[in-house]
PDB file of C-alpha atoms in Angstrom:
ATOM      1  CA  MET A   1      -4.093   8.511  14.862  1.00 39.00           C
ATOM      2  CA  HIS A   2      -3.011   7.590  11.336  1.00 43.00           C
ATOM      3  CA  GLN A   3      -3.529  11.145  10.039  1.00 45.00           C
ATOM      4  CA  GLY A   4      -1.107  12.488  12.637  1.00 47.00           C
ATOM      5  CA  MET A   5       1.431   9.944  11.451  1.00 52.00           C
ATOM      6  CA  GLY A   6       1.088  11.137   7.841  1.00 54.00           C
ATOM      7  CA  GLY A   7      -0.057   7.709   6.673  1.00 61.00           C
ATOM      8  CA  ALA A   8       3.101   5.971   7.911  1.00 61.00           C
ATOM      9  CA  PHE A   9       1.003   3.150   9.421  1.00 71.00           C
ATOM     10  CA  ARG A  10       0.280   1.774   5.937  1.00 77.00           C
ATOM     11  CA  ALA A  11       3.164  -0.726   5.957  1.00 75.00           C
ATOM     12  CA  THR A  12       2.741  -2.098   9.489  1.00 82.00           C
ATOM     13  CA  GLY A  13      -0.497  -4.122   9.382  1.00 76.00           C
ATOM     14  CA  LEU A  14      -0.933  -3.727  13.137  1.00 76.00           C
ATOM     15  CA  GLY A  15      -4.568  -2.664  13.129  1.00 78.00           C
ATOM     16  CA  ALA A  16      -7.814  -2.824  11.282  1.00 73.00           C
ATOM     17  CA  ASP A  17      -7.005   0.665   9.967  1.00 76.00           C
ATOM     18  CA  ALA A  18      -5.195  -1.149   7.134  1.00 85.00           C
ATOM     19  CA  LEU A  19      -8.568  -0.959   5.379  1.00 87.00           C
ATOM     20  CA  LEU A  20      -8.033   2.786   5.013  1.00 87.00           C
ATOM     21  CA  GLY A  21      -4.284   2.598   4.401  1.00 88.00           C
ATOM     22  CA  ASN A  22      -2.817  -0.237   2.345  1.00 93.00           C
ATOM     23  CA  PRO A  23      -5.461  -2.998   2.309  1.00 94.00           C
ATOM     24  CA  ALA A  24      -2.762  -5.621   1.614  1.00 94.00           C
ATOM     25  CA  ALA A  25      -1.499  -5.044   5.179  1.00 92.00           C
ATOM     26  CA  MET A  26      -4.602  -6.797   6.582  1.00 92.00           C
ATOM     27  CA  ALA A  27      -2.965 -10.147   5.710  1.00 92.00           C
ATOM     28  CA  LEU A  28       0.442  -9.436   7.326  1.00 89.00           C
ATOM     29  CA  PHE A  29      -0.324 -10.906  10.757  1.00 85.00           C
ATOM     30  CA  PRO A  30      -2.964 -13.574  11.492  1.00 89.00           C
ATOM     31  CA  ALA A  31      -5.419 -12.004  13.939  1.00 90.00           C
ATOM     32  CA  TYR A  32      -9.035 -11.159  14.585  1.00 93.00           C
ATOM     33  CA  ARG A  33      -9.403  -7.451  15.316  1.00 92.00           C
ATOM     34  CA  ILE A  34     -12.240  -5.368  16.679  1.00 94.00           C
ATOM     35  CA  GLU A  35     -11.373  -1.697  17.073  1.00 93.00           C
ATOM     36  CA  GLY A  36     -13.432   1.330  17.954  1.00 94.00           C
ATOM     37  CA  THR A  37     -12.958   4.998  18.607  1.00 92.00           C
ATOM     38  CA  GLY A  38     -15.212   7.959  19.192  1.00 95.00           C
ATOM     39  CA  ALA A  39     -15.798  11.294  20.845  1.00 95.00           C
ATOM     40  CA  TYR A  40     -18.676  13.688  21.373  1.00 91.00           C
ATOM     41  CA  ASP A  41     -18.551  17.347  22.310  1.00 90.00           C
ATOM     42  CA  LEU A  42     -21.701  18.076  24.375  1.00 88.00           C
ATOM     43  CA  ARG A  43     -21.274  21.835  24.141  1.00 86.00           C
ATOM     44  CA  ASN A  44     -20.930  22.041  20.342  1.00 82.00           C
ATOM     45  CA  LYS A  45     -22.950  18.898  19.573  1.00 83.00           C
ATOM     46  CA  GLU A  46     -20.176  17.540  17.340  1.00 90.00           C
ATOM     47  CA  GLY A  47     -18.774  14.061  17.278  1.00 93.00           C
ATOM     48  CA  PHE A  48     -17.236  11.140  15.483  1.00 94.00           C
ATOM     49  CA  LEU A  49     -17.403   7.384  15.716  1.00 96.00           C
ATOM     50  CA  GLY A  50     -15.343   4.662  14.109  1.00 95.00           C
ATOM     51  CA  ILE A  51     -15.558   0.886  14.259  1.00 96.00           C
ATOM     52  CA  SER A  52     -13.505  -1.712  12.407  1.00 94.00           C
ATOM     53  CA  LEU A  53     -13.635  -5.497  12.202  1.00 94.00           C
ATOM     54  CA  ALA A  54     -10.952  -7.523  10.436  1.00 93.00           C
ATOM     55  CA  ASP A  55     -10.196 -11.238  10.291  1.00 95.00           C
ATOM     56  CA  SER A  56      -6.923 -12.541   8.905  1.00 93.00           C
ATOM     57  CA  SER A  57      -6.801 -15.730  10.978  1.00 93.00           C
ATOM     58  CA  SER A  58      -9.740 -17.801   9.682  1.00 93.00           C
ATOM     59  CA  GLY A  59      -8.180 -18.563   6.284  1.00 92.00           C
ATOM     60  CA  ARG A  60      -5.819 -17.282   3.605  1.00 93.00           C
ATOM     61  CA  LEU A  61      -8.162 -14.473   2.580  1.00 96.00           C
ATOM     62  CA  ALA A  62      -8.212 -11.596   5.080  1.00 95.00           C
ATOM     63  CA  LEU A  63     -11.481  -9.660   5.196  1.00 96.00           C
ATOM     64  CA  GLY A  64     -12.438  -6.447   6.934  1.00 96.00           C
ATOM     65  CA  VAL A  65     -15.207  -3.913   7.320  1.00 97.00           C
ATOM     66  CA  ASP A  66     -14.974  -0.354   8.647  1.00 95.00           C
ATOM     67  CA  TYR A  67     -17.496   2.412   9.383  1.00 96.00           C
ATOM     68  CA  HIS A  68     -16.879   6.051  10.308  1.00 95.00           C
ATOM     69  CA  TRP A  69     -19.435   8.742  11.199  1.00 94.00           C
ATOM     70  CA  LEU A  70     -18.657  12.431  11.639  1.00 91.00           C
ATOM     71  CA  SER A  71     -20.879  15.389  12.562  1.00 90.00           C
ATOM     72  CA  LEU A  72     -19.575  18.976  12.659  1.00 84.00           C
ATOM     73  CA  GLY A  73     -21.137  22.432  12.934  1.00 77.00           C
ATOM     74  CA  ARG A  74     -24.487  23.723  14.133  1.00 70.00           C
ATOM     75  CA  GLY A  75     -27.915  24.242  12.620  1.00 64.00           C
ATOM     76  CA  GLY A  76     -27.907  24.924   8.861  1.00 63.00           C
ATOM     77  CA  GLY A  77     -24.103  24.794   8.852  1.00 72.00           C
ATOM     78  CA  ARG A  78     -23.981  21.203  10.079  1.00 80.00           C
ATOM     79  CA  THR A  79     -21.957  18.703   8.061  1.00 86.00           C
ATOM     80  CA  SER A  80     -22.341  14.967   8.508  1.00 90.00           C
ATOM     81  CA  ALA A  81     -20.377  12.200   6.838  1.00 91.00           C
ATOM     82  CA  ASN A  82     -20.690   8.424   6.699  1.00 94.00           C
ATOM     83  CA  LEU A  83     -17.775   6.413   5.278  1.00 94.00           C
ATOM     84  CA  SER A  84     -18.235   2.655   4.884  1.00 96.00           C
ATOM     85  CA  THR A  85     -15.415   0.364   3.737  1.00 96.00           C
ATOM     86  CA  LEU A  86     -15.179  -3.305   2.773  1.00 97.00           C
ATOM     87  CA  GLY A  87     -11.786  -4.837   2.027  1.00 96.00           C
ATOM     88  CA  ALA A  88      -9.916  -8.050   1.295  1.00 97.00           C
ATOM     89  CA  ALA A  89      -6.265  -9.080   1.212  1.00 96.00           C
ATOM     90  CA  LEU A  90      -4.485 -12.197   0.016  1.00 96.00           C
ATOM     91  CA  PRO A  91      -0.912 -13.388   0.549  1.00 95.00           C
ATOM     92  CA  LEU A  92       0.623 -14.647  -2.707  1.00 95.00           C
ATOM     93  CA  GLY A  93       3.349 -16.712  -1.055  1.00 91.00           C
ATOM     94  CA  GLN A  94       5.452 -15.781   1.955  1.00 88.00           C
ATOM     95  CA  SER A  95       6.602 -12.341   0.841  1.00 94.00           C
ATOM     96  CA  LEU A  96       4.016 -10.808  -1.524  1.00 97.00           C
ATOM     97  CA  LEU A  97       0.585  -9.577  -0.385  1.00 96.00           C
ATOM     98  CA  ILE A  98      -2.148  -7.847  -2.375  1.00 97.00           C
ATOM     99  CA  GLY A  99      -5.293  -6.113  -1.188  1.00 96.00           C
ATOM    100  CA  MET A 100      -8.278  -4.092  -2.284  1.00 97.00           C
ATOM    101  CA  SER A 101     -10.913  -2.050  -0.477  1.00 97.00           C
ATOM    102  CA  GLY A 102     -14.048  -0.299  -1.632  1.00 97.00           C
ATOM    103  CA  HIS A 103     -15.398   2.843   0.008  1.00 95.00           C
ATOM    104  CA  TYR A 104     -18.822   4.453   0.048  1.00 96.00           C
ATOM    105  CA  LEU A 105     -18.941   8.085   1.185  1.00 93.00           C
ATOM    106  CA  ARG A 106     -22.192   9.880   1.972  1.00 93.00           C
ATOM    107  CA  LEU A 107     -21.544  13.500   2.912  1.00 89.00           C
ATOM    108  CA  ASN A 108     -24.090  16.274   3.528  1.00 88.00           C
ATOM    109  CA  GLY A 109     -23.091  19.771   4.488  1.00 81.00           C
ATOM    110  CA  GLN A 110     -23.402  23.477   3.938  1.00 70.00           C
ATOM    111  CA  SER A 111     -21.504  23.390   0.622  1.00 73.00           C
ATOM    112  CA  ARG A 112     -20.047  19.879   0.628  1.00 75.00           C
ATOM    113  CA  PHE A 113     -21.908  16.900  -0.761  1.00 82.00           C
ATOM    114  CA  ALA A 114     -20.896  13.386  -1.785  1.00 85.00           C
ATOM    115  CA  ASN A 115     -22.675  10.188  -2.655  1.00 90.00           C
ATOM    116  CA  SER A 116     -19.717   8.294  -4.062  1.00 93.00           C
ATOM    117  CA  ILE A 117     -18.121   4.878  -4.379  1.00 95.00           C
ATOM    118  CA  THR A 118     -14.391   4.478  -4.932  1.00 95.00           C
ATOM    119  CA  LEU A 119     -11.639   1.883  -4.645  1.00 96.00           C
ATOM    120  CA  ASP A 120      -8.163   1.492  -3.094  1.00 96.00           C
ATOM    121  CA  ALA A 121      -5.571  -1.170  -3.994  1.00 97.00           C
ATOM    122  CA  GLY A 122      -2.215  -2.060  -2.493  1.00 96.00           C
ATOM    123  CA  ILE A 123       0.799  -4.345  -2.657  1.00 97.00           C
ATOM    124  CA  LEU A 124       3.175  -5.190   0.191  1.00 95.00           C
ATOM    125  CA  VAL A 125       6.507  -6.987  -0.017  1.00 96.00           C
ATOM    126  CA  ARG A 126       7.700  -8.635   3.181  1.00 94.00           C
ATOM    127  CA  LEU A 127      11.521  -8.407   3.106  1.00 95.00           C
ATOM    128  CA  SER A 128      11.856 -10.147   6.471  1.00 92.00           C
ATOM    129  CA  GLU A 129       9.580 -11.058   9.382  1.00 88.00           C
ATOM    130  CA  GLN A 130       9.873  -7.454  10.630  1.00 90.00           C
ATOM    131  CA  LEU A 131      10.461  -5.322   7.493  1.00 93.00           C
ATOM    132  CA  THR A 132       7.875  -4.493   4.801  1.00 92.00           C
ATOM    133  CA  LEU A 133       7.733  -2.196   1.781  1.00 94.00           C
ATOM    134  CA  GLY A 134       4.527  -1.243   0.019  1.00 94.00           C
ATOM    135  CA  VAL A 135       2.703   0.902  -2.485  1.00 95.00           C
ATOM    136  CA  SER A 136      -0.976   1.781  -2.593  1.00 95.00           C
ATOM    137  CA  GLY A 137      -3.349   3.716  -4.805  1.00 96.00           C
ATOM    138  CA  HIS A 138      -6.330   5.506  -3.269  1.00 95.00           C
ATOM    139  CA  ASN A 139      -9.650   6.639  -4.731  1.00 95.00           C
ATOM    140  CA  LEU A 140      -8.812   4.934  -8.009  1.00 97.00           C
ATOM    141  CA  ILE A 141     -12.375   5.386  -9.281  1.00 95.00           C
ATOM    142  CA  ASP A 142     -12.686   9.048 -10.232  1.00 91.00           C
ATOM    143  CA  THR A 143     -15.693  10.441  -8.366  1.00 89.00           C
ATOM    144  CA  GLU A 144     -15.033  14.053  -9.444  1.00 86.00           C
ATOM    145  CA  ASN A 145     -15.379  14.926  -5.757  1.00 83.00           C
ATOM    146  CA  VAL A 146     -12.784  16.981  -3.873  1.00 83.00           C
ATOM    147  CA  GLU A 147     -13.349  14.768  -0.800  1.00 81.00           C
ATOM    148  CA  LEU A 148     -12.093  11.686  -2.684  1.00 87.00           C
ATOM    149  CA  THR A 149      -9.111  12.835  -4.725  1.00 91.00           C
ATOM    150  CA  ARG A 150      -6.814  10.197  -6.226  1.00 95.00           C
ATOM    151  CA  TYR A 151      -3.368   9.778  -4.670  1.00 94.00           C
ATOM    152  CA  PHE A 152      -0.601   7.199  -4.379  1.00 95.00           C
ATOM    153  CA  SER A 153       1.588   6.217  -1.446  1.00 92.00           C
ATOM    154  CA  ALA A 154       4.881   4.386  -0.930  1.00 93.00           C
ATOM    155  CA  HIS A 155       5.663   3.155   2.571  1.00 92.00           C
ATOM    156  CA  ALA A 156       8.090   1.124   4.663  1.00 91.00           C
ATOM    157  CA  GLY A 157       7.615  -0.381   8.092  1.00 89.00           C
ATOM    158  CA  TYR A 158       9.637  -2.171  10.723  1.00 89.00           C
ATOM    159  CA  VAL A 159       7.701  -4.050  13.396  1.00 87.00           C
ATOM    160  CA  GLY A 160      10.020  -5.336  16.128  1.00 87.00           C
ATOM    161  CA  GLN A 161       9.231  -6.725  19.560  1.00 87.00           C
ATOM    162  CA  VAL A 162       9.699  -3.390  21.335  1.00 89.00           C
ATOM    163  CA  LEU A 163       9.919  -0.898  18.454  1.00 87.00           C
ATOM    164  CA  VAL A 164       7.689   0.003  15.519  1.00 84.00           C
ATOM    165  CA  VAL A 165       9.035   2.403  12.890  1.00 86.00           C
ATOM    166  CA  ALA A 166       7.122   3.477   9.778  1.00 83.00           C
ATOM    167  CA  PHE A 167       7.810   5.840   6.894  1.00 86.00           C
TER     168      PHE A 167
END
């Protein structure tokens, strides 16, 4: 879902997917989250699976873990990927949050390979109970792998009772 939104979810902190967006967002709302997604195509024998656990209600430090598996293609052209993430976030007062997440990618495919560790970091500023602004850096450890290129993101989010807007 977050890819279709162009990464706009990064400032909302509404799901455990904050581990893959702006890790600081894990500490926005006290909650314990368990999320999962998956699909399998019987005909093509392709599939994906994702599971996330995050806890921002047991103490000041929010912690989360995420795992994604992907399998595409057939026979010798099959590509499989495993992405594991561990993250933490900490509120520094009422309006400033920081976070960091580490990723391990294991990718095997026809011409695509990775056995890499990298790091994301983020900062969120809570302007009001509903409005947040943030910046995040992704793949900050240079793995020299096209699958984990470095990029930066700026984002804004409004989380109201009946409306969520993110940029």
